[in-house]
XYZ file of N, CA and C in Angstrom:
399
model
N 115.847 87.088 98.236
C 114.930 88.102 98.706
C 115.623 89.452 98.611
N 114.882 90.440 98.238
C 115.411 91.777 98.049
C 115.377 92.549 99.353
N 116.312 93.431 99.527
C 116.288 94.299 100.696
C 116.405 95.732 100.236
N 115.700 96.604 100.881
C 115.748 98.029 100.571
C 115.981 98.803 101.845
N 116.742 99.845 101.719
C 117.023 100.693 102.869
C 115.753 101.389 103.341
N 115.534 101.398 104.633
C 114.406 102.122 105.196
C 113.112 101.332 105.236
N 113.091 100.122 104.687
C 111.863 99.327 104.712
C 111.883 98.390 105.904
N 110.719 97.904 106.255
C 110.600 96.990 107.381
C 111.445 95.751 107.138
N 111.991 95.210 108.190
C 112.794 93.999 108.072
C 111.929 92.854 107.569
N 112.531 92.009 106.776
C 111.805 90.883 106.200
C 111.446 89.882 107.291
N 110.370 89.207 107.079
C 109.903 88.181 107.994
C 110.536 86.870 107.586
N 111.123 86.170 108.512
C 111.654 84.849 108.201
C 110.594 83.822 108.536
N 110.825 82.583 108.151
C 109.853 81.525 108.400
C 109.512 81.365 109.871
N 110.470 81.660 110.749
C 110.246 81.500 112.190
C 109.699 82.756 112.853
N 109.858 83.899 112.203
C 109.433 85.171 112.800
C 107.955 85.411 112.532
N 107.349 86.136 113.436
C 105.953 86.513 113.277
C 105.905 87.964 112.822
N 105.224 88.241 111.703
C 105.149 89.641 111.257
C 104.329 90.470 112.233
N 104.683 91.735 112.312
C 103.928 92.629 113.189
C 102.515 92.783 112.646
N 101.624 93.158 113.517
C 100.239 93.386 113.119
C 100.158 94.512 112.095
N 100.988 95.541 112.263
C 101.021 96.636 111.292
C 101.397 96.127 109.908
N 102.407 95.260 109.832
C 102.836 94.715 108.552
C 101.747 93.842 107.938
N 101.111 93.004 108.741
C 100.033 92.142 108.247
C 98.924 92.992 107.634
N 98.494 94.023 108.348
C 97.410 94.864 107.839
C 97.844 95.657 106.616
N 99.090 96.086 106.582
C 99.591 96.793 105.401
C 99.568 95.858 104.185
N 99.995 94.627 104.365
C 100.011 93.673 103.256
C 98.596 93.350 102.773
N 97.652 93.283 103.703
C 96.274 92.936 103.341
C 95.434 94.149 102.952
N 96.024 95.335 102.983
C 95.245 96.553 102.718
C 94.880 96.735 101.246
N 95.549 96.027 100.356
C 95.263 96.167 98.929
C 94.532 94.925 98.434
N 93.427 95.119 97.719
C 92.611 93.977 97.283
C 93.370 93.039 96.349
N 94.175 93.545 95.456
C 94.901 92.642 94.552
C 95.931 91.806 95.294
N 96.554 92.364 96.317
C 97.473 91.557 97.133
C 96.687 90.489 97.882
N 95.519 90.874 98.438
C 94.692 89.874 99.137
C 94.276 88.766 98.191
N 93.799 89.129 96.997
C 93.326 88.129 96.047
C 94.464 87.187 95.652
N 95.650 87.730 95.462
C 96.808 86.893 95.144
C 97.109 85.945 96.307
N 97.036 86.467 97.522
C 97.298 85.623 98.695
C 96.210 84.576 98.901
N 94.944 84.918 98.620
C 93.874 83.915 98.711
C 94.224 82.729 97.813
N 94.610 83.046 96.589
C 94.911 81.993 95.617
C 96.134 81.178 96.047
N 97.207 81.848 96.414
C 98.426 81.142 96.803
C 98.222 80.306 98.057
N 97.467 80.828 99.001
C 97.204 80.104 100.246
C 96.399 78.826 99.993
N 95.558 78.839 98.965
C 94.753 77.658 98.632
C 95.516 76.612 97.827
N 96.661 76.980 97.274
C 97.455 76.039 96.479
C 98.140 75.052 97.425
N 98.080 73.747 97.124
C 98.710 72.765 98.014
C 100.214 72.989 98.188
N 100.890 73.427 97.126
C 102.333 73.640 97.206
C 102.709 75.113 97.311
N 101.719 76.002 97.239
C 101.979 77.431 97.344
C 102.692 78.034 96.146
N 102.708 77.313 95.029
C 103.432 77.766 93.843
C 102.455 78.082 92.719
N 102.731 79.178 91.999
C 101.921 79.553 90.843
C 102.773 80.368 89.886
N 102.389 80.367 88.629
C 103.031 81.265 87.683
C 102.419 82.652 87.860
N 103.146 83.667 87.462
C 102.631 85.026 87.545
C 101.398 85.152 86.663
N 101.421 84.528 85.496
C 100.280 84.573 84.580
C 99.032 83.972 85.232
N 99.198 82.812 85.848
C 98.072 82.151 86.503
C 97.572 82.973 87.687
N 98.489 83.561 88.414
C 98.127 84.416 89.548
C 97.320 85.619 89.070
N 97.768 86.252 87.994
C 97.050 87.403 87.441
C 95.652 87.000 86.976
N 95.532 85.865 86.307
C 94.222 85.393 85.848
C 93.274 85.181 87.011
N 93.782 84.639 88.099
C 92.931 84.390 89.262
C 92.568 85.677 89.990
N 93.460 86.637 90.030
C 93.143 87.943 90.615
C 92.029 88.598 89.808
N 92.136 88.550 88.487
C 91.126 89.133 87.606
C 89.779 88.433 87.803
N 89.800 87.106 87.878
C 88.558 86.352 88.074
C 87.895 86.739 89.397
N 88.679 86.897 90.450
C 88.117 87.297 91.745
C 87.561 88.713 91.682
N 88.253 89.607 90.994
C 87.737 90.969 90.846
C 86.382 90.955 90.148
N 86.267 90.165 89.123
C 84.998 90.078 88.395
C 83.906 89.483 89.272
N 84.242 88.470 90.048
C 83.269 87.827 90.934
C 82.789 88.807 91.997
N 83.720 89.493 92.627
C 83.360 90.415 93.702
C 82.623 91.620 93.146
N 83.055 92.160 92.006
C 82.340 93.284 91.386
C 80.928 92.880 91.009
N 80.731 91.640 90.585
C 79.417 91.155 90.195
C 78.494 90.915 91.366
N 79.041 90.778 92.582
C 78.235 90.510 93.776
C 77.699 91.762 94.438
N 77.993 92.931 93.889
C 77.594 94.168 94.563
C 76.163 94.579 94.272
N 75.403 93.733 93.580
C 74.002 94.012 93.375
C 73.712 94.953 92.221
N 74.705 95.376 91.495
C 74.512 96.264 90.347
C 73.953 95.445 89.198
N 72.878 95.911 88.603
C 72.250 95.161 87.515
C 73.027 95.283 86.221
N 73.804 96.344 86.066
C 74.616 96.502 84.863
C 75.846 95.607 84.968
N 76.322 95.169 83.832
C 77.544 94.360 83.789
C 78.703 95.223 84.278
N 79.446 94.792 85.293
C 80.548 95.614 85.778
C 81.660 95.697 84.741
N 82.186 96.880 84.568
C 83.288 97.084 83.641
C 84.507 97.397 84.484
N 85.508 96.548 84.379
C 86.736 96.756 85.129
C 87.894 96.882 84.166
N 89.018 97.312 84.691
C 90.222 97.443 83.880
C 90.646 96.082 83.336
N 90.237 95.019 83.987
C 90.643 93.678 83.588
C 89.799 93.116 82.451
N 88.865 93.889 81.894
C 87.988 93.391 80.850
C 88.616 93.388 79.468
N 89.829 93.837 79.330
C 90.484 93.851 78.033
C 91.859 93.206 78.153
N 92.435 92.899 76.993
C 93.787 92.330 77.000
C 94.764 93.311 77.633
N 94.588 94.597 77.339
C 95.456 95.610 77.939
C 95.262 95.648 79.455
N 94.023 95.460 79.896
C 93.743 95.427 81.326
C 94.394 94.238 81.998
N 94.366 93.090 81.328
C 95.004 91.896 81.880
C 96.510 92.093 81.997
N 97.087 92.723 80.981
C 98.510 93.031 81.032
C 98.791 94.004 82.169
N 97.897 94.960 82.372
C 98.059 95.923 83.456
C 98.033 95.272 84.831
N 97.133 94.319 85.028
C 97.059 93.607 86.311
C 98.341 92.816 86.539
N 98.796 92.137 85.508
C 100.032 91.350 85.622
C 101.223 92.256 85.938
N 101.297 93.383 85.241
C 102.392 94.328 85.470
C 102.343 94.889 86.885
N 101.139 95.221 87.358
C 100.985 95.729 88.721
C 101.421 94.681 89.740
N 101.051 93.442 89.502
C 101.491 92.369 90.401
C 103.012 92.276 90.409
N 103.612 92.256 89.226
C 105.060 92.063 89.119
C 105.868 93.219 89.687
N 105.367 94.436 89.548
C 106.173 95.592 89.931
C 105.793 96.226 91.261
N 104.622 95.900 91.781
C 104.191 96.507 93.048
C 103.937 95.456 94.118
N 102.974 94.583 93.862
C 102.483 93.694 94.917
C 103.420 92.534 95.242
N 103.931 91.853 94.236
C 104.843 90.739 94.511
C 106.131 91.220 95.181
N 106.740 92.332 94.721
C 107.926 92.816 95.448
C 107.633 93.184 96.907
N 106.470 93.774 97.162
C 106.113 94.131 98.546
C 105.984 92.874 99.406
N 105.333 91.844 98.865
C 105.185 90.585 99.601
C 106.530 89.869 99.747
N 107.371 89.980 98.731
C 108.689 89.362 98.804
C 109.560 90.070 99.839
N 109.527 91.390 99.847
C 110.293 92.153 100.833
C 109.874 91.818 102.263
N 108.609 91.465 102.432
C 108.096 91.103 103.761
C 108.405 89.649 104.115
N 108.981 88.888 103.170
C 109.319 87.494 103.445
C 108.145 86.550 103.330
N 107.059 86.984 102.679
C 105.848 86.180 102.564
C 105.929 85.236 101.373
N 106.645 85.649 100.338
C 106.775 84.806 99.165
C 108.099 85.073 98.479
N 108.398 84.214 97.515
C 109.575 84.367 96.689
C 109.113 84.462 95.243
N 109.567 85.491 94.549
C 109.183 85.705 93.152
C 110.424 85.508 92.294
N 110.421 84.436 91.494
C 111.519 84.179 90.571
C 111.155 84.827 89.240
N 111.777 85.949 88.954
C 111.434 86.706 87.757
C 111.846 85.984 86.479
N 112.894 85.189 86.553
C 113.353 84.490 85.355
C 112.367 83.422 84.911
N 111.870 82.637 85.855
C 110.906 81.584 85.507
C 109.464 82.071 85.628
N 109.284 83.311 86.110
C 107.966 83.904 86.314
C 107.074 83.032 87.195
N 107.656 82.538 88.279
C 106.893 81.763 89.253
C 106.967 82.443 90.618
N 105.979 82.114 91.426
C 105.877 82.646 92.778
C 105.735 81.468 93.726
N 106.475 81.497 94.831
C 106.356 80.470 95.872
C 105.976 81.172 97.171
N 104.814 80.805 97.687
C 104.286 81.377 98.921
C 104.842 80.624 100.113
N 105.321 81.369 101.115
C 105.809 80.774 102.359
C 104.717 80.936 103.405
N 104.219 79.843 103.897
C 103.137 79.865 104.875
C 103.520 80.721 106.074
N 102.597 81.560 106.489
C 102.802 82.461 107.621
C 101.514 82.462 108.447
N 101.444 81.652 109.510
C 100.201 81.472 110.257
C 99.539 82.763 110.744
N 100.307 83.724 111.228
C 99.670 84.948 111.735
C 99.051 85.749 110.595
N 99.668 85.767 109.429
C 99.076 86.420 108.263
C 97.843 85.654 107.814
N 97.924 84.335 107.784
C 96.816 83.503 107.314
C 95.585 83.634 108.201
N 95.791 83.873 109.488
C 94.652 84.074 110.386
C 93.819 85.272 109.933
N 94.480 86.383 109.637
C 93.767 87.585 109.194
C 93.296 87.445 107.755
N 94.057 86.715 106.947
C 93.667 86.460 105.558
C 92.356 85.679 105.511
N 92.196 84.709 106.400
C 90.953 83.939 106.471
C 89.771 84.825 106.865
N 89.996 85.728 107.803
C 88.931 86.667 108.192
C 88.529 87.537 106.997
N 89.523 88.060 106.306
C 89.248 88.907 105.139
C 88.505 88.121 104.072
N 88.944 86.895 103.819
C 88.311 86.050 102.807
C 86.858 85.801 103.157
N 86.587 85.498 104.410
C 85.227 85.233 104.867
C 84.334 86.463 104.685
N 84.851 87.638 105.005
C 84.063 88.869 104.901
C 83.893 89.322 103.450
N 84.923 89.101 102.650
C 84.935 89.627 101.296
C 84.277 88.692 100.287
N 84.438 87.413 100.464
C 83.922 86.426 99.519
C 82.956 85.532 100.260
N 81.706 85.710 99.997
C 80.664 84.996 100.746
C 80.271 83.720 100.072
């Protein structure tokens, strides 16, 4: 796990993250979508590629549910967009979740292992219920 000066202390398996940290982690839709997917995995493990594909699929599903009759056009609709989502996950969202002790990102094997965190999952379930009907 990475540590950075001035950032919140990482959450260990036994520690409960602060409410501020939980809400900060859930404040970004791509982080939420990644956590929805990882939380549903029986072993909590996924490749970065698979995680990106599922984030994109959720974005398309949610964008399509907004009642707009036109086909939604998102950044993820092209190969470059898919690469952009993957890059954003690898360089922004996964490091933030890793720094918080929520998951482990092995950059060499390009896999992610989610560490169950009950207090985060409680709010994640609320968000999932409200966001995905």
